[in-house]
CSV table of C-alpha atoms and ligand atoms in Angstrom, one decimal:
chain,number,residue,atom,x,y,z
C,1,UNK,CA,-11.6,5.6,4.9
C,2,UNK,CA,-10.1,4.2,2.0
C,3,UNK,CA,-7.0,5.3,2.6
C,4,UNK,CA,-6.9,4.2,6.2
C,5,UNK,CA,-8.2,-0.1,4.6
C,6,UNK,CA,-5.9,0.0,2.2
C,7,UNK,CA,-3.1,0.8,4.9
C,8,UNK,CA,-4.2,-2.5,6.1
C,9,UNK,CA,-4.7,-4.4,3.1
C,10,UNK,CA,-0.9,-3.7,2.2
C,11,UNK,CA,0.9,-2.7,5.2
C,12,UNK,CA,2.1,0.2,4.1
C,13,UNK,CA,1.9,3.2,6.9
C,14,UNK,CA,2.1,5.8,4.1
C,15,UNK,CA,0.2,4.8,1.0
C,16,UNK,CA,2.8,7.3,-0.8
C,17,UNK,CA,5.9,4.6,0.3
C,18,UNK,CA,3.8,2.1,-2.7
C,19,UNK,CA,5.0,1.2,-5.7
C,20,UNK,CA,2.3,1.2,-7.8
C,21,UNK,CA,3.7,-1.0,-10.6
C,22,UNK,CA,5.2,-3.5,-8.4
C,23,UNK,CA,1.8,-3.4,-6.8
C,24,UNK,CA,0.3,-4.0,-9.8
C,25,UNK,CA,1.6,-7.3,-10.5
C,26,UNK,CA,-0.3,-8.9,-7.4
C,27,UNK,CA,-2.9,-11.7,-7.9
C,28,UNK,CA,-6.2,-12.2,-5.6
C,29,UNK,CA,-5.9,-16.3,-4.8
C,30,UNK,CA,-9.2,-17.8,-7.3
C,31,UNK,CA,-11.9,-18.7,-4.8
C,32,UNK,CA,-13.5,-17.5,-2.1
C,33,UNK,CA,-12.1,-15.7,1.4
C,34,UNK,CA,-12.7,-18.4,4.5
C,35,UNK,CA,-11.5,-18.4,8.1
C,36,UNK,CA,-10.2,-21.7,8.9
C,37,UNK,CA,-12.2,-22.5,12.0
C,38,UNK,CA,-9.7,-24.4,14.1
C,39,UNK,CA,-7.2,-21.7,13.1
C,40,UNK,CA,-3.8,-22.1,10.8
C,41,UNK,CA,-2.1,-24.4,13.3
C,42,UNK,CA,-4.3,-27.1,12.0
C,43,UNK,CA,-3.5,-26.4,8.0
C,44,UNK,CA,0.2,-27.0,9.9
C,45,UNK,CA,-1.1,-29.7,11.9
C,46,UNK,CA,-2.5,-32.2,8.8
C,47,UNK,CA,0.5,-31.5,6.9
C,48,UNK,CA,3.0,-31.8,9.3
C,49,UNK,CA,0.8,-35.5,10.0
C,50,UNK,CA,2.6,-37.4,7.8
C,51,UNK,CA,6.0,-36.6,9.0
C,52,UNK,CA,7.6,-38.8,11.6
C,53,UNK,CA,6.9,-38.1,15.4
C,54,UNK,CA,9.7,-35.9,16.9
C,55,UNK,CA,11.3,-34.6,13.2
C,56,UNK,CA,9.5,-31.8,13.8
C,57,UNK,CA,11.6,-29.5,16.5
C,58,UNK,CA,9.7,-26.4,18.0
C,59,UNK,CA,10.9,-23.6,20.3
C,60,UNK,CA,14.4,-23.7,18.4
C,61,UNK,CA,15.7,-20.2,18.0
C,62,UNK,CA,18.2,-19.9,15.0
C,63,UNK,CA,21.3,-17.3,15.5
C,64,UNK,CA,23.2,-18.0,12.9
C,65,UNK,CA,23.3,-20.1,9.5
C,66,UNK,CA,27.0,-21.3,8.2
C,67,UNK,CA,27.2,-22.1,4.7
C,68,UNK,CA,30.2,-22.2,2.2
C,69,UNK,CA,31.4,-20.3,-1.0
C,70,UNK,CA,33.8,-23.0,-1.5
C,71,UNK,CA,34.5,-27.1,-0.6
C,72,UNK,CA,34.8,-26.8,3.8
C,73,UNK,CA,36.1,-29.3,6.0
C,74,UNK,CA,32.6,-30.8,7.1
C,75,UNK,CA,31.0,-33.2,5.5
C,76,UNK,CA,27.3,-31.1,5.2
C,77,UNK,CA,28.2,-28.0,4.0
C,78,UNK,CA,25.5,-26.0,6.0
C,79,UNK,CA,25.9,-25.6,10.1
C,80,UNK,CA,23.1,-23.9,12.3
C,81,UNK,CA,23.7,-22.5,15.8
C,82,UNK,CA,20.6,-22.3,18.0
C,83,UNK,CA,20.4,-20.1,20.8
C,84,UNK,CA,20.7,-22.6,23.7
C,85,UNK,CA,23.9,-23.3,21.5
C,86,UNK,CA,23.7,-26.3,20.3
C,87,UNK,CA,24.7,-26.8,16.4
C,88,UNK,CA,22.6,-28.9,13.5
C,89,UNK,CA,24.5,-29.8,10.1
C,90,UNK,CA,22.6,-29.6,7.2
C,91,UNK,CA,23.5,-30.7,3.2
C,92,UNK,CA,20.3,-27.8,2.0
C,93,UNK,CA,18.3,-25.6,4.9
C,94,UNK,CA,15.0,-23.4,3.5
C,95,UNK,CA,15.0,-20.2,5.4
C,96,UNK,CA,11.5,-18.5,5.7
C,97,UNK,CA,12.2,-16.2,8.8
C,98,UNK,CA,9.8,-12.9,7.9
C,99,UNK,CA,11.3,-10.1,6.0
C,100,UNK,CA,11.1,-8.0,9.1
C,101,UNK,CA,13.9,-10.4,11.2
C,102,UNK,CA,16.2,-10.5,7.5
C,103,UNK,CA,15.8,-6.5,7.5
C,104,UNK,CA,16.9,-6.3,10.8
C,105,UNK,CA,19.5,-8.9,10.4
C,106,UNK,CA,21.1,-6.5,8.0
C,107,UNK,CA,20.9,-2.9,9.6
C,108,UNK,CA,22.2,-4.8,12.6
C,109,UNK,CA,25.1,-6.0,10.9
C,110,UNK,CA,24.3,-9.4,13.0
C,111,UNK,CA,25.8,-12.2,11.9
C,112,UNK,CA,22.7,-14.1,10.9
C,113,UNK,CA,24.8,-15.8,8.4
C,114,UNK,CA,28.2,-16.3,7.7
C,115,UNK,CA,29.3,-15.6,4.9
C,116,UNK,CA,27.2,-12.9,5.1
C,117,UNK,CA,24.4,-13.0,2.4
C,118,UNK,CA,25.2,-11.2,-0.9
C,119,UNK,CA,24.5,-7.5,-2.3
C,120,UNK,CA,21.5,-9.2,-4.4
C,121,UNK,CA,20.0,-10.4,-1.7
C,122,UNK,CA,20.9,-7.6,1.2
C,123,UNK,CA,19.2,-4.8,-1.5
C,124,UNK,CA,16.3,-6.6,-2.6
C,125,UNK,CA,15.7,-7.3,1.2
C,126,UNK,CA,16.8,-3.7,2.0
C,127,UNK,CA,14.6,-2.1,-0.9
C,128,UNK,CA,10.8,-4.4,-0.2
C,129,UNK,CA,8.3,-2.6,2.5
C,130,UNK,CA,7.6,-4.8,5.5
C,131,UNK,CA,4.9,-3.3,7.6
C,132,UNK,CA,3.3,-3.6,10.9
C,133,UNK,CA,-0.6,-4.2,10.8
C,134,UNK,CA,-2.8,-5.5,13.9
C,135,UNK,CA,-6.0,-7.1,14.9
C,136,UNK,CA,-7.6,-6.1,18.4
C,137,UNK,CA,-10.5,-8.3,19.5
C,138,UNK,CA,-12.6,-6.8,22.1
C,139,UNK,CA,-15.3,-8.4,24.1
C,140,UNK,CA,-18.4,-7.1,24.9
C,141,UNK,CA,-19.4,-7.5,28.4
C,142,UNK,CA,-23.2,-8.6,29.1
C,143,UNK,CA,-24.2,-7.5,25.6
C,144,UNK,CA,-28.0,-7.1,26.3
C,145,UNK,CA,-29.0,-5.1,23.2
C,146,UNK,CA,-30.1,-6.4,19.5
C,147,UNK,CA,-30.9,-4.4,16.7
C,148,UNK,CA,-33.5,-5.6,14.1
C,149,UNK,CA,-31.3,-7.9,12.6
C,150,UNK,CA,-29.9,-9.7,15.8
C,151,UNK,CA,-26.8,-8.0,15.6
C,152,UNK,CA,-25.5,-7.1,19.1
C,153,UNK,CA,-22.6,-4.6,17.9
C,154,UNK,CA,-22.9,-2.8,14.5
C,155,UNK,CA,-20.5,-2.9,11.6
C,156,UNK,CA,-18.7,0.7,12.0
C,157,UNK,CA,-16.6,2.2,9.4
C,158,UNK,CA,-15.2,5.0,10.8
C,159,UNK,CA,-14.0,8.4,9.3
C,160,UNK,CA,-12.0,11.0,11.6
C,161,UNK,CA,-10.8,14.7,11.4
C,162,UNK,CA,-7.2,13.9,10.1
C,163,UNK,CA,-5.7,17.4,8.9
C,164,UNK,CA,-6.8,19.7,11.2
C,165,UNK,CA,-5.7,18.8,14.7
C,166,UNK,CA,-8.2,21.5,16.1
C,167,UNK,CA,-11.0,19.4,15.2
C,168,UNK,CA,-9.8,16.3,16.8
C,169,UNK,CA,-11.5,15.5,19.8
C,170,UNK,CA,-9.7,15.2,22.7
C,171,UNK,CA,-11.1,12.2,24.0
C,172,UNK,CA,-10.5,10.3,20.9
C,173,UNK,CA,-6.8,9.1,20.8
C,174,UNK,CA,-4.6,9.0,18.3
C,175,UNK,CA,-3.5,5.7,18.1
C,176,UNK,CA,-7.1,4.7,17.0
C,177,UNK,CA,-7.9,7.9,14.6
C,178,UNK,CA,-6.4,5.7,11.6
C,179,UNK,CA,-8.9,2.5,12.2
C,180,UNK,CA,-11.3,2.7,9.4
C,181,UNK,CA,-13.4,-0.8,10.9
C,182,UNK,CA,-14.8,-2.1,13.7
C,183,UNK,CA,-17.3,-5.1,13.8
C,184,UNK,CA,-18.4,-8.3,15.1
C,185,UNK,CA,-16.1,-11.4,14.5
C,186,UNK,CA,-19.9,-12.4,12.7
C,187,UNK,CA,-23.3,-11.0,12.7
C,188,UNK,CA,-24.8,-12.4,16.4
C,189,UNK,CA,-20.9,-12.3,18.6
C,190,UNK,CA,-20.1,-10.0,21.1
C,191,UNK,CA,-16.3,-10.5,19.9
C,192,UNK,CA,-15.2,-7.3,18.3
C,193,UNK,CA,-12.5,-7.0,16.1
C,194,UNK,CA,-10.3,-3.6,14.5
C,195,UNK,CA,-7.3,-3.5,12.4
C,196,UNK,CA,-4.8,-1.1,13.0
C,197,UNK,CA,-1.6,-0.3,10.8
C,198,UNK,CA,1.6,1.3,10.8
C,199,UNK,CA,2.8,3.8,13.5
C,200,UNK,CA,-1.0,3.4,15.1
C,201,UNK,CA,-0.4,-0.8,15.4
C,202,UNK,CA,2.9,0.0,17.0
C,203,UNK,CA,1.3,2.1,19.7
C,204,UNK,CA,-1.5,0.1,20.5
C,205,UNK,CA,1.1,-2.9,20.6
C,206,UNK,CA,2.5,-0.5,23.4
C,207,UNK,CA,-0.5,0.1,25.2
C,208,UNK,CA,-1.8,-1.2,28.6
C,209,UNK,CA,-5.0,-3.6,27.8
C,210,UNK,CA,-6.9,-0.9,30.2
C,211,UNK,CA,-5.8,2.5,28.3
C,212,UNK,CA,-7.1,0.3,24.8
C,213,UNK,CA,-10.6,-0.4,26.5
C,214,UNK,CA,-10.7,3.1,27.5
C,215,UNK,CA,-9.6,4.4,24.3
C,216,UNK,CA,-12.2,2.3,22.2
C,217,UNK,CA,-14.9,2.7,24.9
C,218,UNK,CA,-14.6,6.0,24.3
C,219,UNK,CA,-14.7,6.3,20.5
C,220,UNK,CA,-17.8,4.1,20.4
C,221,UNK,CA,-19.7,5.9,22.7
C,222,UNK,CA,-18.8,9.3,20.4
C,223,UNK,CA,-20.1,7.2,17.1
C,224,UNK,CA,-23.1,5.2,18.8
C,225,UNK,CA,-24.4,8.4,20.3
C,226,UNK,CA,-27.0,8.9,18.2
C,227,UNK,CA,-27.9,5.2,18.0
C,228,UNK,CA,-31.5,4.2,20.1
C,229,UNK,CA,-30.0,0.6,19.8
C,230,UNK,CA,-26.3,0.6,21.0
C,231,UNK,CA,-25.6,3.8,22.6
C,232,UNK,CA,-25.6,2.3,26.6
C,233,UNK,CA,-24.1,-0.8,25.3
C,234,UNK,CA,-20.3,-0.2,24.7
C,235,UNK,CA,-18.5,-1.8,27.5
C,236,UNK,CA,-15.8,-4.1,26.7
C,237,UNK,CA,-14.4,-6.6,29.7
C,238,UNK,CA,-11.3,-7.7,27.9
C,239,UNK,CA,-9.1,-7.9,25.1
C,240,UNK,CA,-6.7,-10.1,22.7
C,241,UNK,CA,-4.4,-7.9,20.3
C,242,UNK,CA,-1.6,-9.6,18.3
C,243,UNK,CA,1.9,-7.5,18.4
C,244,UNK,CA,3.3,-8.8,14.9
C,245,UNK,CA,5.6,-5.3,14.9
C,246,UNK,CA,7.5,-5.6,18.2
C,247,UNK,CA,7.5,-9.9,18.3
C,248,UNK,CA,11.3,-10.1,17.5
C,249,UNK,CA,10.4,-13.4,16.0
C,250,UNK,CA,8.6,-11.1,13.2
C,251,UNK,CA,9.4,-7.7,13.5
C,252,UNK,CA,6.4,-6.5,11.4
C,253,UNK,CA,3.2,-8.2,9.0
C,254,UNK,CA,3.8,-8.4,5.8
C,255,UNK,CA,5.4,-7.2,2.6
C,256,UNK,CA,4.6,-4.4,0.3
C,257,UNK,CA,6.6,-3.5,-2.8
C,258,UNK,CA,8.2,0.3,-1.3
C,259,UNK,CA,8.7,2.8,-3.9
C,260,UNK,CA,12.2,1.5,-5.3
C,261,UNK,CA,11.8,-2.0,-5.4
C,262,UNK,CA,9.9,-3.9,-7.9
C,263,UNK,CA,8.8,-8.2,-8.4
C,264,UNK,CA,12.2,-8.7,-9.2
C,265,UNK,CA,13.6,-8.4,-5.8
C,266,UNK,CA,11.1,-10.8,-4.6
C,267,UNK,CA,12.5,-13.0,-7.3
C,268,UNK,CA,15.8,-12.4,-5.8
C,269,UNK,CA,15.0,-13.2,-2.5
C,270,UNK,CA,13.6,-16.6,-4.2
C,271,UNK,CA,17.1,-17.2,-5.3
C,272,UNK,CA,18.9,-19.9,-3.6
C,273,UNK,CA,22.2,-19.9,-2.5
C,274,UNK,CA,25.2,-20.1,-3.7
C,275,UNK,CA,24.4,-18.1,-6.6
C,276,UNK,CA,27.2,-19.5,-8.8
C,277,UNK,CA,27.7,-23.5,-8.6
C,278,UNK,CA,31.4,-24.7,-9.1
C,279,UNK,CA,32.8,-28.4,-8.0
C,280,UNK,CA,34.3,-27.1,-4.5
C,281,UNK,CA,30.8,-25.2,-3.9
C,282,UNK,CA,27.9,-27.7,-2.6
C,283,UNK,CA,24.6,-26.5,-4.7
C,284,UNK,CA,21.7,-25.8,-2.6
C,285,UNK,CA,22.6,-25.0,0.7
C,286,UNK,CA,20.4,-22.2,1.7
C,287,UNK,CA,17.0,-21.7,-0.2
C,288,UNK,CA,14.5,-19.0,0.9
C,289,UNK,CA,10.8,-19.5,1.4
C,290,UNK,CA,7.7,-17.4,3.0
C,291,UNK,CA,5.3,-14.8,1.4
C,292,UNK,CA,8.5,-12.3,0.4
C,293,UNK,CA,9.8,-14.5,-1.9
C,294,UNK,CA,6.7,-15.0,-3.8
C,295,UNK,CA,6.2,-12.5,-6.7
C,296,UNK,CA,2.2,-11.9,-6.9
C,297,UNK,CA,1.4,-13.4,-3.9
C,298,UNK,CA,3.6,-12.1,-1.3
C,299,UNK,CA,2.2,-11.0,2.2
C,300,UNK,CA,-0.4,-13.8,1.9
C,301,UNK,CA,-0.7,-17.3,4.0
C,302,UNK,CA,-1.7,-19.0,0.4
C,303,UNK,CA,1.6,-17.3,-0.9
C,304,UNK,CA,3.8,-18.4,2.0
C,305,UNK,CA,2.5,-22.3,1.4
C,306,UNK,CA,3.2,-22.1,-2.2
C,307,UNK,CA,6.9,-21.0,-1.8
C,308,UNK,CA,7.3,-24.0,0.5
C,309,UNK,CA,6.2,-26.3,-2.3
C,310,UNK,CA,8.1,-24.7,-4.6
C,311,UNK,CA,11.6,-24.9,-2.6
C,312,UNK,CA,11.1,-28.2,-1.5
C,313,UNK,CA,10.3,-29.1,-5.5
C,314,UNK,CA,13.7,-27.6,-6.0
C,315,UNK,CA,15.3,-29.7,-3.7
C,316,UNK,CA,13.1,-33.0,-5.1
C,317,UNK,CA,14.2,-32.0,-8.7
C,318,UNK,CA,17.6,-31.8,-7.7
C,319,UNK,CA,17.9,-35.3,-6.4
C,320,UNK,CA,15.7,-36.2,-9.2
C,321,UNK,CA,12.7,-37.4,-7.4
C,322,UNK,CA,10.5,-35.1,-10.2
C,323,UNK,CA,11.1,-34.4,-13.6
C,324,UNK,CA,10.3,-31.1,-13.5
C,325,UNK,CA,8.7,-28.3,-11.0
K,1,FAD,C1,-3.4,-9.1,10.9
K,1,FAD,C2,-3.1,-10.0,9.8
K,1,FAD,C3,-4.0,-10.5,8.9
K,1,FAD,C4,-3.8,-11.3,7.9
K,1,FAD,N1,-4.8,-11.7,7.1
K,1,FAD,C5,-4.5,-12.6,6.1
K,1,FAD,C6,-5.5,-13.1,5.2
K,1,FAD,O1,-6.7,-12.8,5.5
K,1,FAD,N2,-5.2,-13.9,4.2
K,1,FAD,C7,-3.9,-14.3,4.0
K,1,FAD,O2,-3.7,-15.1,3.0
K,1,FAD,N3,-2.9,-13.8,4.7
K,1,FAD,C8,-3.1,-12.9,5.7
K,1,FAD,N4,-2.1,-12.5,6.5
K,1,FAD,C9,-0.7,-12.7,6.1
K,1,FAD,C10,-0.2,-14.1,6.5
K,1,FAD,O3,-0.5,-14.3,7.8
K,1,FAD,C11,1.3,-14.0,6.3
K,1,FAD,O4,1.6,-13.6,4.9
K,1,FAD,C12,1.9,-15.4,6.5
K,1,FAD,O5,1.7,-15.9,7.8
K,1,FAD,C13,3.4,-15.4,6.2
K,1,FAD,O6,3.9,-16.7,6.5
K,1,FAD,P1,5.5,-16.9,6.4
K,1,FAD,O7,5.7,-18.4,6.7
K,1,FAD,O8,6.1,-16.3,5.2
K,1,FAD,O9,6.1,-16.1,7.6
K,1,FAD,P2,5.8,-16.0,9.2
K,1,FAD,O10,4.4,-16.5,9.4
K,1,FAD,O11,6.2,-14.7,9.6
K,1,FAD,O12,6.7,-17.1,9.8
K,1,FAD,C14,8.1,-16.9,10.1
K,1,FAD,C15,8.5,-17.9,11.1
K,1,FAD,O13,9.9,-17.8,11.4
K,1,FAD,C16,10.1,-18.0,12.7
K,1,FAD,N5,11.4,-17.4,13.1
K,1,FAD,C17,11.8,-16.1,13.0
K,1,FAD,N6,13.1,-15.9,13.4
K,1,FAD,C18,13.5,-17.2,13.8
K,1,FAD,C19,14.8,-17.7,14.2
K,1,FAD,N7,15.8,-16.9,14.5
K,1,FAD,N8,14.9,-19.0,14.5
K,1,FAD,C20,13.8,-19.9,14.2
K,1,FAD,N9,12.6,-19.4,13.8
K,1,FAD,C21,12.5,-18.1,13.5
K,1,FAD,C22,9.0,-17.3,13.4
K,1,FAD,O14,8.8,-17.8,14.7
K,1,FAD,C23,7.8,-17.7,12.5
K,1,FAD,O15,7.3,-18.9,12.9
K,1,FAD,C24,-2.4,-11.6,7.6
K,1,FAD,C25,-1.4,-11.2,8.5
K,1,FAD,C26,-1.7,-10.4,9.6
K,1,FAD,C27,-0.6,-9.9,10.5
């Protein structure tokens, strides 16, 4: 079971694939855990409020960022092609595309950018873990039963045969033999939600929504047998499941420091670009933000906003708007 959490918690499909130094170097954020109600569009929403109308251009898919070693012909040194191809210039651009779409931009040898992005940044983005994890939400239809605290679906942490494939039920599939949780959104709703991780998230992305309702049906009905409360109760009528792993706007969660890497690659990914300023080479044109390139709080939201502030810092200091960052 605690195996199987902490595969969520970091992403990692093999808890052997974690560096355990690198991993020690991660901060919890002060404060307490909340769920923002109206979801993290609004925490986008009031920032984005005090920006002009239209400044803001959504649905824009970026294939391929040109920037310059040296002095070009243009007068902005950066140029971005969109996919309906039309082009953007740009004197600095902050990249935060997930680690997932950089990795991939790399073993495809795509041209994301052009130059392509150098060996600093290619092995630190090469070397970091980017995982897949999941959340399936499941709703129970015409929940009728309560147990003595009002709760109409326990809180289940599961534990499953995992060595010895003779014990495994057959009913029970595999994709969901790795889900350590399953529990209501909050005590009295008859939302359910699991987490599932690694190869597991990556077959239930695959799944139809009826073979998941069987699956899960199934497996409740195997743990709630023995309950007087829940056991007739299990039946879900539909389902909502995120696909972070297969989204090719994502490809995967979050980050984990892999065995082999270390903080200072996600300081490297920090690093803007051009590495090495000279009077033909414009500073500043591409700067890299987004939970990888935050060095104890990577694969978090709170992480993702701070590099945000931070690159946009750089670029304040650099036209002196601040005196420092
Ligand atoms: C199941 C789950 C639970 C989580 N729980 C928590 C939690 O409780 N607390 C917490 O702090 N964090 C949590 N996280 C992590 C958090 O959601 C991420 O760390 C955070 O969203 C990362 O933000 P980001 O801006 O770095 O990257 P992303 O959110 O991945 O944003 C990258 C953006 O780049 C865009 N993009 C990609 N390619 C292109 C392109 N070619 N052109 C234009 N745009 C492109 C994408 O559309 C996307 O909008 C969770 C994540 C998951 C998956």
């Amino acid at each position: 079971m605690f195996e199987n959490i902490n595969r969520h918690y970091s992403s990692a499909d093999d808890l052997g694939t974690l560096d355990f130094n690198g991993e020690s170097e991660y901060c919890n954020f002060h404060g307490d855990e909340m769920t923002i109600a109206k979801g993290y569009s609004s925490v986008i929403e009031a920032l984005a409020s005090v920006l002009p109308d239209g400044l803001i251009q959504l649905g824009r898919k970026v294939t391929k960022i040109e920037w310059q070693y040296d002095g070009g012909a243009g007068t902005k040194p950066v140029k971005l092609h969109f996919s309906d191809e039309s082009v953007m210039y740009a004197d600095h651009v902050i990249v935060t595309v997930s680690l997932g779409v950089l990795k991939k931009g790399i073993r495809d040898n795509s041209a994301m950018f052009s130059p392509q992005l150098p060996s600093f940044k290619t092995e630190a983005i090469s070397r970091l873990g980017f995982g897949v994890v999941d959340k399936l939400f499941l709703k129970l239809s015409s929940p009728s039963t309560h147990d003595d605290n009002g709760m109409i679906f326990p809180y289940l942490q599961m534990v499953f045969h995992q060595s010895d494939s003779k014990l495994f039920h057959p009913k029970v599939p595999l994709w969901i033999r790795r889900t350590a949780l399953i529990y209501p959104i909050y005590p009295n709703s008859s939302t359910i939600v699991s987490w599932f991780a690694g190869k597991e998230a990556l077959e239930m992305e695959s799944l139809d929504d009826e073979e998941i309702i069987d699956g899960v049906s199934t497996t409740m009905s195997f743990f709630l047998a023995n309950s007087k409360q829940f056991k007739n109760s299990v039946k879900f009528s539909n389902i909502l499941r995120c696909k972070w792993g297969s989204n090719p706007l994502f490809l995967g969660s979050y980050t984990y420091i892999a065995v082999g890497s270390s903080g200072d690659d996600l300081d490297a990914m920090a690093e803007p670009l051009p590495k090495r300023i000279s009077k033909n080479c414009p500073p500043l044109q591409i700067l890299f933000a987004g939970e990888a390139t935050h060095r104890s709080c990577y694969s978090t939201t709170h992480g993702a906003y701070l590099t945000g502030l931070r690159e946009a810092n750089r670029l304040l200091k650099h036209f002196q708007c601040v005196d420092d960052v």
